Amino acid sequence: MSAIFGWIDARAPGSDVATLATMAAAHRGGGRGTRAVTTPGAAMAAIDGLVGTDCHRNGTLLVALQGEARFETPELAQHAREFGAAAAVGRAYDAFGLDCLARMHGAFAVAIFDGTRRRGLVAIDRMAIRSLAYARAAGGIVFGTSAAAVAAHPQVGRRLDRQGVYNYLYCENVPAPGTIFESVAKLMPGQRAVVEDGAVRIDYYWQLQYCDRSSEREEALRGEFRGLLRECVGRAAPDGDAGTFLSGGTDSSTVTGTLTELRHGPADTYSIGFEAEGYDEMQFARIASRHFGSRAHEYYVTPRDVADAIGPIAGAYDEPFGNASAVPTYYCAKLARDDGRDLLLAGDGGDEIFGGNARYAKQKVFEAWWRLPALLRTGLLEPALAGAGWMDRIAPLRKARSYVQQARIPLPDRLETYNFLEREAVADIFEPGFLAAVDPHQPRDIAREVFRRTTSASPVNRMMHLDLKETLADNDLRKVNGMCELAGIRVHYPLLDDELVAFSGRLTPAQKVKGLRLRHFFKDSLKDFLPPETIAKSKHGFGLPFGLWMERDPALREVAMESLRSFKQRGYMRDGYVDRLLHLHGASHAGYYGVMIWIVMMLERWLQLQERQPASEAAQPPAVANIDCARA
């Protein structure tokens, strides 16, 4: 498991080495092979990452780096080739100070300690492909790519945060900036923490710039886009020896086809199916595979596979994670690993930068309400549709009233209309003692801040900006990263290459979602490249038929019931709500209510694993050495 961790101006009681060993033990795999460097005021360690020292004029510079950073200038790129990426980070910092992050691209988490200025910097990449957690301690900061490692530091502690539990149940993950641990936070995309003069400052070194209007010629943009696709896929698979996730959707098909072009030969593709109506999309994967001539590898997930994977998946994450599509992602990555593959390319990100999520079109319909004259809305339509209950017996009036009720909810709150915790009073869901310790509005407040933190006035752009954080960084990237790591395979995301993301910001909202057509520019640019069925395909996703299978498969049902019985004892949710979930699952919509059952089950399994963790005293001390990253 690749990781970096340590502290800057946050003293460790006792031995620095012993504390680093304790933090290393919090990582999955126990921190074997940890290397560390220490200096007065800071300590840094890496597991399968880069950690080293570099000369910094009159003092020492410590650098820890996880990921595959690439550098903007030829000089820095050459320095990385000769002396390693950590040394290139040191060179960039020496030349540009805190602005060095603007010269770094790709997926990375980095920590720097400047012994001369007594200054520290920790940051993650623009898209948060890598993650970094931190805690303020003794005028400095404890950091780590795992929230659990930060919590393992003696000055921080592993006390669970009830707000984190609530946020998890609301979002199916613990959204940044929070974590499941008290006092531990996570950086958001393009964010950094600066430690200086006994204080910690959190800010953004990068945000995607959106264009609401443009005079650029679309024909020229299409040519630029096609060229960028080739460059980005080429960077993601520099030796061409990579396979691809292939669901048959627009993104995975585009990555597969582009890789095929670059290789001048067939790519290996890996696809997952389900024997469940409404969930299996293998036909689209096969269409794309035939179109591009790939070597297709397929696997059908079974209920037994799901039951077997629940424990390992729960233990693969440093926080509870409730996206059930982690299961097919894991088996797809495992299929590739068992085939001898070392690297997979994933298509994540295309929807969020080119306008592919169905809600973008749906919310345009609701936003049209606000373009009506205020007098017409409030003086006529709202009073007329707020009439007696008989209106619900007439379908057109019932739909009109539902439309107005939803439209009146402002974005981004409207996006959560179907959230389990918004459809019922929270007092009917949670125990009073638990509810008194949390702020039920916090998940919405986090979303509102991100939604508004962009200069774009377009609702489409603002929703995409929110999705960069909530759909990608908090959810999809954590899912794919975690499952590929569990399967023992690397993953790259060519559609999240910094250059392609910046290009997407130059497209207008109408080019992304034209009328109600999703991904207008993307699909028009590739209509002679992708199969027609892929262009016409509606957005589906990578769902798991857990709710259906739990209803039909006794073994899987017992796994879920065992976890729910145990969860009832924790005092978070009312017993009546959990029982009601089970009743509704069996009596009405198994797929819909199965989602919340899965979320609760995975929280309980994660909590059980935390309670069984071995004592930190068993941790092995890391090898401590000053690794020479001397300058050219």
Coordinates of N, CA and C in Angstrom, one line a residue, residues 387-582:
G387 N -53.6 23.7 -4.2 CA -55.0 23.5 -3.9 C -55.3 22.2 -3.2
A388 N -56.5 21.8 -3.2 CA -57.0 20.6 -2.4 C -56.4 19.3 -2.9
G389 N -56.5 18.3 -2.1 CA -55.9 17.0 -2.5 C -56.5 16.3 -3.7
W390 N -57.6 16.8 -4.1 CA -58.2 16.1 -5.3 C -57.3 16.2 -6.5
M391 N -56.4 17.2 -6.5 CA -55.5 17.4 -7.7 C -54.6 16.2 -7.9
D392 N -54.3 15.5 -6.8 CA -53.4 14.3 -6.9 C -54.1 13.2 -7.7
R393 N -55.4 13.2 -7.9 CA -56.1 12.2 -8.6 C -56.0 12.4 -10.1
I394 N -55.5 13.6 -10.5 CA -55.5 13.9 -11.9 C -54.0 14.0 -12.3
A395 N -53.5 13.1 -13.1 CA -52.1 12.9 -13.4 C -51.4 14.2 -13.8
P396 N -51.9 15.0 -14.8 CA -51.2 16.2 -15.2 C -51.0 17.2 -14.1
L397 N -52.1 17.3 -13.2 CA -52.0 18.3 -12.1 C -51.1 17.8 -11.0
R398 N -51.1 16.4 -10.8 CA -50.2 15.9 -9.8 C -48.7 16.1 -10.2
K399 N -48.4 15.9 -11.5 CA -47.1 16.1 -12.0 C -46.7 17.6 -11.9
A400 N -47.6 18.5 -12.3 CA -47.3 19.9 -12.2 C -47.0 20.3 -10.8
R401 N -47.8 19.8 -9.8 CA -47.6 20.2 -8.4 C -46.2 19.7 -8.0
S402 N -45.9 18.4 -8.3 CA -44.6 17.9 -8.0 C -43.5 18.7 -8.6
Y403 N -43.7 19.1 -9.8 CA -42.6 19.9 -10.5 C -42.4 21.2 -9.7
V404 N -43.4 21.9 -9.4 CA -43.3 23.2 -8.7 C -42.6 22.9 -7.3
Q405 N -43.1 21.9 -6.6 CA -42.5 21.6 -5.3 C -41.0 21.4 -5.3
Q406 N -40.6 20.7 -6.4 CA -39.1 20.4 -6.5 C -38.4 21.7 -7.0
A407 N -39.0 22.3 -8.0 CA -38.3 23.5 -8.6 C -38.1 24.6 -7.5
R408 N -38.9 24.7 -6.6 CA -38.8 25.8 -5.6 C -37.6 25.5 -4.6
I409 N -37.1 24.3 -4.6 CA -35.9 24.0 -3.7 C -34.7 24.5 -4.5
P410 N -33.9 25.3 -4.0 CA -32.7 25.9 -4.7 C -31.7 24.8 -4.9
L411 N -30.9 24.9 -5.9 CA -29.7 24.1 -6.1 C -28.6 24.6 -5.1
P412 N -27.8 23.7 -4.5 CA -27.7 22.3 -4.8 C -28.6 21.4 -4.0
D413 N -29.4 22.0 -3.1 CA -30.2 21.2 -2.2 C -31.1 20.3 -2.9
R414 N -31.6 20.7 -4.1 CA -32.5 20.0 -4.9 C -32.0 18.6 -5.3
L415 N -30.6 18.5 -5.4 CA -30.0 17.3 -5.9 C -30.2 16.2 -4.9
E416 N -30.5 16.5 -3.6 CA -30.7 15.5 -2.6 C -32.1 15.2 -2.3
T417 N -33.0 15.5 -3.2 CA -34.4 15.3 -3.0 C -34.7 13.8 -2.7
Y418 N -34.0 12.9 -3.3 CA -34.3 11.5 -3.0 C -33.3 10.8 -2.0
N419 N -32.6 11.6 -1.3 CA -31.7 11.1 -0.3 C -32.6 10.5 0.9
F420 N -32.2 9.3 1.3 CA -32.9 8.7 2.4 C -33.1 9.6 3.6
L421 N -32.1 10.3 4.0 CA -32.1 11.2 5.2 C -32.8 12.5 4.9
E422 N -33.3 12.7 3.7 CA -34.1 13.9 3.4 C -35.6 13.6 3.3
R423 N -35.9 12.3 3.1 CA -37.3 11.9 2.8 C -38.1 11.6 4.1
E424 N -37.4 11.6 5.2 CA -38.0 11.4 6.5 C -37.4 12.3 7.5
A425 N -38.1 12.6 8.6 CA -37.6 13.5 9.6 C -36.5 12.8 10.3
V426 N -35.3 13.5 10.5 CA -34.2 12.8 11.1 C -34.5 12.3 12.5
A427 N -35.4 13.0 13.2 CA -35.8 12.5 14.5 C -36.4 11.1 14.5
D428 N -37.0 10.8 13.4 CA -37.6 9.4 13.2 C -36.6 8.4 12.8
I429 N -35.4 8.8 12.4 CA -34.3 7.9 12.0 C -33.3 7.6 13.1
F430 N -32.9 8.7 13.8 CA -31.7 8.6 14.7 C -32.2 8.6 16.1
E431 N -31.4 8.0 17.0 CA -31.6 8.1 18.4 C -31.4 9.5 18.9
P432 N -32.1 10.0 19.9 CA -32.0 11.4 20.3 C -30.6 11.8 20.8
G433 N -29.9 10.9 21.5 CA -28.6 11.2 22.0 C -27.6 11.4 20.8
F434 N -27.7 10.5 19.8 CA -26.8 10.7 18.7 C -27.1 12.0 17.9
L435 N -28.4 12.2 17.7 CA -28.8 13.4 16.9 C -28.4 14.7 17.6
A436 N -28.4 14.7 18.9 CA -28.0 15.9 19.7 C -26.5 16.2 19.5
A437 N -25.7 15.2 19.1 CA -24.3 15.5 18.9 C -23.8 15.8 17.5
V438 N -24.8 16.0 16.6 CA -24.4 16.2 15.2 C -25.2 17.4 14.6
D439 N -24.7 17.9 13.5 CA -25.4 19.0 12.8 C -26.0 18.3 11.5
P440 N -27.3 18.1 11.4 CA -27.9 17.4 10.3 C -27.7 18.2 9.0
H441 N -27.4 19.5 9.1 CA -27.3 20.3 7.9 C -25.9 20.3 7.3
Q442 N -24.9 19.7 8.0 CA -23.6 19.9 7.6 C -23.3 19.3 6.1
P443 N -23.8 18.1 5.8 CA -23.6 17.7 4.4 C -24.1 18.7 3.4
R444 N -25.2 19.3 3.6 CA -25.7 20.3 2.6 C -24.9 21.5 2.6
D445 N -24.4 21.9 3.8 CA -23.5 23.1 3.9 C -22.2 22.9 3.1
I446 N -21.7 21.7 3.2 CA -20.5 21.4 2.5 C -20.7 21.5 1.0
A447 N -21.8 20.9 0.5 CA -22.2 21.0 -0.9 C -22.4 22.4 -1.4
R448 N -23.1 23.2 -0.5 CA -23.4 24.6 -0.9 C -22.1 25.4 -1.1
E449 N -21.2 25.2 -0.2 CA -19.9 25.9 -0.3 C -19.2 25.6 -1.6
V450 N -19.1 24.4 -2.0 CA -18.4 24.0 -3.2 C -19.2 24.5 -4.5
F451 N -20.5 24.3 -4.4 CA -21.4 24.8 -5.5 C -21.2 26.3 -5.8
R452 N -21.0 27.1 -4.8 CA -20.9 28.5 -4.9 C -19.5 29.0 -5.2
R453 N -18.5 28.1 -4.9 CA -17.1 28.5 -5.0 C -16.6 28.4 -6.4
T454 N -17.2 29.1 -7.3 CA -16.8 29.2 -8.7 C -17.3 30.5 -9.3
T455 N -16.5 31.0 -10.2 CA -16.9 32.3 -10.8 C -18.0 32.1 -11.9
S456 N -18.3 30.9 -12.3 CA -19.4 30.6 -13.3 C -20.7 30.9 -12.7
A457 N -21.6 31.5 -13.5 CA -23.0 31.7 -13.1 C -23.9 30.6 -13.6
S458 N -23.4 29.7 -14.4 CA -24.2 28.6 -15.0 C -24.5 27.5 -14.0
P459 N -25.7 27.1 -13.8 CA -26.1 26.0 -12.9 C -25.4 24.7 -13.4
V460 N -25.2 24.5 -14.7 CA -24.6 23.3 -15.2 C -23.1 23.3 -14.8
N461 N -22.4 24.4 -15.0 CA -21.0 24.4 -14.5 C -20.9 24.3 -13.0
R462 N -21.8 24.9 -12.3 CA -21.7 24.8 -10.8 C -22.0 23.3 -10.4
M463 N -22.9 22.6 -11.0 CA -23.1 21.2 -10.6 C -21.9 20.4 -11.0
M464 N -21.2 20.7 -12.1 CA -20.0 19.9 -12.5 C -18.9 20.2 -11.5
H465 N -18.8 21.5 -11.0 CA -17.8 21.8 -10.0 C -18.1 21.1 -8.7
L466 N -19.3 21.0 -8.3 CA -19.6 20.2 -7.2 C -19.3 18.7 -7.4
D467 N -19.6 18.2 -8.6 CA -19.3 16.8 -8.8 C -17.8 16.5 -8.9
L468 N -17.0 17.4 -9.2 CA -15.5 17.2 -9.1 C -15.1 16.8 -7.7
K469 N -15.8 17.4 -6.8 CA -15.5 17.1 -5.4 C -16.3 15.9 -4.8
E470 N -17.7 16.0 -5.0 CA -18.5 15.0 -4.3 C -18.6 13.6 -5.1
T471 N -18.7 13.7 -6.4 CA -18.9 12.5 -7.2 C -17.5 11.8 -7.5
L472 N -16.5 12.6 -7.8 CA -15.2 12.1 -8.1 C -14.3 11.9 -6.9
A473 N -13.9 13.0 -6.3 CA -12.9 12.9 -5.2 C -13.4 12.1 -4.0
D474 N -14.6 12.4 -3.5 CA -15.2 11.7 -2.4 C -15.6 10.3 -2.6
N475 N -16.0 10.0 -3.9 CA -16.7 8.8 -4.1 C -16.0 7.9 -5.2
D476 N -16.1 8.3 -6.5 CA -15.6 7.4 -7.5 C -14.1 7.1 -7.4
L477 N -13.3 8.1 -7.2 CA -11.9 7.9 -7.2 C -11.5 7.1 -6.0
R478 N -12.1 7.4 -4.9 CA -11.8 6.5 -3.7 C -12.2 5.1 -3.9
K479 N -13.3 4.9 -4.6 CA -13.8 3.5 -4.9 C -12.7 2.8 -5.7
V480 N -12.4 3.4 -6.9 CA -11.5 2.7 -7.8 C -10.1 2.6 -7.3
N481 N -9.6 3.6 -6.7 CA -8.3 3.5 -6.1 C -8.2 2.4 -5.0
G482 N -9.2 2.4 -4.2 CA -9.2 1.4 -3.1 C -9.3 -0.1 -3.6
M483 N -10.2 -0.3 -4.6 CA -10.4 -1.6 -5.1 C -9.2 -2.1 -6.0
C484 N -8.6 -1.2 -6.7 CA -7.4 -1.6 -7.5 C -6.3 -1.9 -6.5
E485 N -6.1 -1.2 -5.5 CA -5.1 -1.5 -4.5 C -5.4 -2.8 -3.8
L486 N -6.6 -3.1 -3.5 CA -7.0 -4.4 -2.9 C -6.7 -5.5 -3.9
A487 N -6.9 -5.3 -5.2 CA -6.6 -6.3 -6.2 C -5.1 -6.4 -6.5
G488 N -4.3 -5.4 -6.1 CA -2.9 -5.4 -6.4 C -2.6 -4.9 -7.8
I489 N -3.3 -3.9 -8.3 CA -3.0 -3.4 -9.6 C -3.1 -1.9 -9.6
R490 N -2.3 -1.2 -10.4 CA -2.3 0.2 -10.5 C -3.4 0.7 -11.4
V491 N -3.8 2.0 -11.3 CA -4.8 2.6 -12.1 C -4.5 4.0 -12.4
H492 N -4.7 4.4 -13.7 CA -4.5 5.8 -14.2 C -5.8 6.2 -14.8
Y493 N -6.0 7.6 -14.8 CA -7.2 8.2 -15.2 C -6.9 9.2 -16.3
P494 N -6.8 8.8 -17.6 CA -6.4 9.7 -18.6 C -7.4 10.9 -18.8
L495 N -8.7 10.7 -18.6 CA -9.7 11.8 -18.8 C -9.6 12.8 -17.7
L496 N -8.8 12.6 -16.6 CA -8.6 13.6 -15.6 C -7.2 14.2 -15.7
D497 N -6.5 14.0 -16.8 CA -5.3 14.7 -17.0 C -5.5 16.2 -16.9
D498 N -4.6 16.9 -16.3 CA -4.7 18.3 -16.0 C -5.0 19.1 -17.3
E499 N -4.4 18.7 -18.4 CA -4.6 19.5 -19.6 C -6.0 19.3 -20.2
L500 N -6.5 18.1 -20.1 CA -7.8 17.8 -20.6 C -8.9 18.5 -19.7
V501 N -8.7 18.5 -18.4 CA -9.6 19.1 -17.5 C -9.6 20.6 -17.8
A502 N -8.5 21.2 -17.9 CA -8.4 22.7 -18.2 C -9.1 23.0 -19.6
F503 N -8.9 22.1 -20.6 CA -9.6 22.3 -21.9 C -11.1 22.3 -21.7
S504 N -11.6 21.3 -20.8 CA -13.1 21.2 -20.7 C -13.7 22.5 -20.1
G505 N -12.9 23.3 -19.3 CA -13.3 24.5 -18.7 C -13.6 25.6 -19.8
R506 N -12.9 25.4 -21.0 CA -13.1 26.4 -22.0 C -14.4 26.2 -22.8
L507 N -15.1 25.1 -22.6 CA -16.3 24.8 -23.3 C -17.5 25.5 -22.6
T508 N -18.4 26.0 -23.3 CA -19.5 26.7 -22.7 C -20.5 25.6 -22.1
P509 N -21.4 26.0 -21.2 CA -22.4 25.1 -20.7 C -23.2 24.5 -21.8
A510 N -23.6 25.3 -22.9 CA -24.4 24.8 -24.0 C -23.6 23.7 -24.8
Q511 N -22.3 23.8 -24.9 CA -21.5 22.8 -25.6 C -21.5 21.5 -24.8
K512 N -21.6 21.6 -23.5 CA -21.6 20.4 -22.7 C -23.0 19.7 -22.6
V513 N -24.0 20.5 -22.3 CA -25.4 20.1 -22.3 C -26.2 21.0 -23.2
K514 N -26.4 20.5 -24.4 CA -27.2 21.4 -25.4 C -28.6 21.0 -25.3
G515 N -29.5 21.9 -24.9 CA -30.9 21.6 -24.6 C -30.9 20.6 -23.5
L516 N -31.4 19.4 -23.8 CA -31.3 18.3 -22.8 C -30.4 17.2 -23.2
R517 N -29.6 17.4 -24.3 CA -28.6 16.4 -24.8 C -27.3 16.5 -24.0
L518 N -27.0 15.4 -23.3 CA -25.8 15.4 -22.5 C -24.6 15.2 -23.4
R519 N -23.4 15.7 -22.9 CA -22.1 15.5 -23.6 C -22.2 15.9 -25.1
H520 N -22.8 17.0 -25.4 CA -23.0 17.3 -26.8 C -21.7 17.4 -27.5
F521 N -20.8 18.2 -27.0 CA -19.5 18.5 -27.7 C -18.7 17.1 -27.8
F522 N -18.6 16.4 -26.7 CA -17.9 15.2 -26.6 C -18.4 14.2 -27.7
K523 N -19.7 14.0 -27.7 CA -20.2 13.0 -28.6 C -20.1 13.4 -30.1
D524 N -20.3 14.7 -30.3 CA -20.2 15.2 -31.7 C -18.8 15.0 -32.2
S525 N -17.8 15.3 -31.3 CA -16.4 15.2 -31.7 C -16.0 13.8 -32.0
L526 N -16.7 12.8 -31.4 CA -16.3 11.4 -31.5 C -17.3 10.5 -32.3
K527 N -18.2 11.2 -33.0 CA -19.3 10.4 -33.7 C -18.7 9.5 -34.8
D528 N -17.6 9.8 -35.3 CA -17.0 9.0 -36.3 C -16.0 8.0 -35.7
F529 N -15.9 8.0 -34.4 CA -14.9 7.1 -33.7 C -15.6 6.1 -32.9
L530 N -16.6 6.5 -32.1 CA -17.3 5.5 -31.2 C -18.4 4.8 -31.9
P531 N -18.7 3.6 -31.5 CA -19.9 2.9 -32.1 C -21.2 3.7 -31.9
P532 N -22.0 3.7 -32.9 CA -23.3 4.5 -32.8 C -24.1 4.1 -31.6
E533 N -24.1 2.8 -31.2 CA -24.8 2.4 -30.0 C -24.3 3.1 -28.7
T534 N -23.0 3.3 -28.7 CA -22.4 4.0 -27.5 C -22.8 5.4 -27.5
I535 N -22.8 6.1 -28.7 CA -23.2 7.5 -28.7 C -24.7 7.6 -28.3
A536 N -25.5 6.7 -28.6 CA -26.9 6.8 -28.3 C -27.3 6.3 -26.9
K537 N -26.4 5.6 -26.3 CA -26.6 4.9 -25.0 C -26.9 5.9 -23.9
S538 N -27.9 5.7 -23.1 CA -28.2 6.5 -22.0 C -27.3 6.2 -20.8
K539 N -27.1 7.1 -19.9 CA -26.2 6.9 -18.7 C -26.8 5.9 -17.8
H540 N -26.0 4.9 -17.4 CA -26.5 3.8 -16.6 C -25.7 3.7 -15.3
G541 N -24.4 3.6 -15.4 CA -23.6 3.4 -14.1 C -23.1 2.0 -14.0
F542 N -22.6 1.7 -12.8 CA -21.9 0.4 -12.5 C -22.5 -0.2 -11.3
G543 N -23.8 -0.2 -11.2 CA -24.5 -0.6 -10.0 C -24.4 -2.1 -9.7
L544 N -24.8 -2.4 -8.5 CA -24.7 -3.8 -8.0 C -26.2 -4.1 -7.6
P545 N -26.7 -5.3 -8.0 CA -28.0 -5.7 -7.7 C -28.1 -6.3 -6.3
F546 N -27.5 -5.6 -5.3 CA -27.5 -6.2 -3.9 C -28.9 -6.3 -3.4
G547 N -29.7 -5.3 -3.5 CA -31.1 -5.4 -2.9 C -31.8 -6.6 -3.5
L548 N -31.8 -6.8 -4.8 CA -32.5 -7.9 -5.4 C -31.9 -9.2 -4.9
W549 N -30.5 -9.3 -4.9 CA -29.9 -10.6 -4.5 C -30.1 -10.9 -3.0
M550 N -30.1 -9.9 -2.2 CA -30.3 -10.1 -0.8 C -31.7 -10.7 -0.5
E551 N -32.7 -10.3 -1.3 CA -34.0 -10.8 -1.2 C -34.1 -12.3 -1.6
R552 N -33.3 -12.7 -2.6 CA -33.4 -14.0 -3.2 C -32.3 -15.0 -2.7
D553 N -31.2 -14.5 -2.2 CA -30.1 -15.4 -1.8 C -30.0 -15.5 -0.2
P554 N -30.3 -16.6 0.4 CA -30.4 -16.7 1.8 C -29.0 -16.4 2.5
A555 N -27.9 -16.9 1.9 CA -26.6 -16.6 2.5 C -26.3 -15.1 2.5
L556 N -26.5 -14.5 1.4 CA -26.3 -13.0 1.4 C -27.2 -12.3 2.3
R557 N -28.4 -12.7 2.4 CA -29.3 -12.1 3.4 C -28.9 -12.2 4.8
E558 N -28.3 -13.4 5.1 CA -27.9 -13.6 6.5 C -26.7 -12.8 6.8
V559 N -25.8 -12.6 5.8 CA -24.6 -11.7 6.1 C -25.1 -10.3 6.4
A560 N -26.1 -9.8 5.6 CA -26.6 -8.5 5.9 C -27.3 -8.4 7.2
M561 N -28.1 -9.4 7.5 CA -28.9 -9.4 8.8 C -28.0 -9.4 10.0
E562 N -26.9 -10.2 9.9 CA -26.0 -10.3 11.1 C -25.4 -8.9 11.3
S563 N -25.0 -8.1 10.3 CA -24.5 -6.8 10.5 C -25.5 -5.8 11.0
L564 N -26.8 -5.9 10.5 CA -27.8 -5.0 11.0 C -28.2 -5.3 12.4
R565 N -28.2 -6.5 12.9 CA -28.5 -6.8 14.3 C -27.4 -6.2 15.2
S566 N -26.2 -6.3 14.7 CA -25.1 -5.8 15.5 C -25.1 -4.2 15.5
F567 N -25.5 -3.7 14.4 CA -25.5 -2.2 14.3 C -26.6 -1.6 15.2
K568 N -27.7 -2.3 15.4 CA -28.7 -1.8 16.3 C -28.2 -1.5 17.7
Q569 N -27.2 -2.2 18.1 CA -26.7 -2.0 19.5 C -25.8 -0.8 19.7
R570 N -25.5 -0.1 18.6 CA -24.6 1.0 18.7 C -25.2 2.4 19.1
G571 N -26.5 2.4 19.0 CA -27.2 3.6 19.5 C -27.2 4.8 18.5
Y572 N -27.0 4.5 17.3 CA -27.0 5.6 16.2 C -28.4 5.8 15.7
M573 N -29.0 4.7 15.1 CA -30.3 4.7 14.5 C -31.3 4.1 15.4
R574 N -32.5 4.5 15.3 CA -33.6 3.9 16.1 C -33.8 2.5 15.5
D575 N -34.1 1.5 16.4 CA -34.4 0.2 16.0 C -35.5 0.1 15.0
G576 N -36.5 1.0 15.2 CA -37.7 1.0 14.4 C -37.4 1.4 12.9
Y577 N -36.4 2.2 12.7 CA -36.0 2.6 11.4 C -35.3 1.5 10.6
V578 N -34.4 0.8 11.3 CA -33.7 -0.3 10.7 C -34.8 -1.4 10.3
D579 N -35.7 -1.7 11.2 CA -36.7 -2.7 11.0 C -37.6 -2.3 9.8
R580 N -37.9 -1.0 9.7 CA -38.7 -0.4 8.6 C -38.0 -0.6 7.3
L581 N -36.7 -0.3 7.3 CA -35.9 -0.5 6.1 C -36.1 -1.9 5.6
L582 N -35.9 -2.9 6.5 CA -36.0 -4.3 6.1 C -37.4 -4.7 5.6

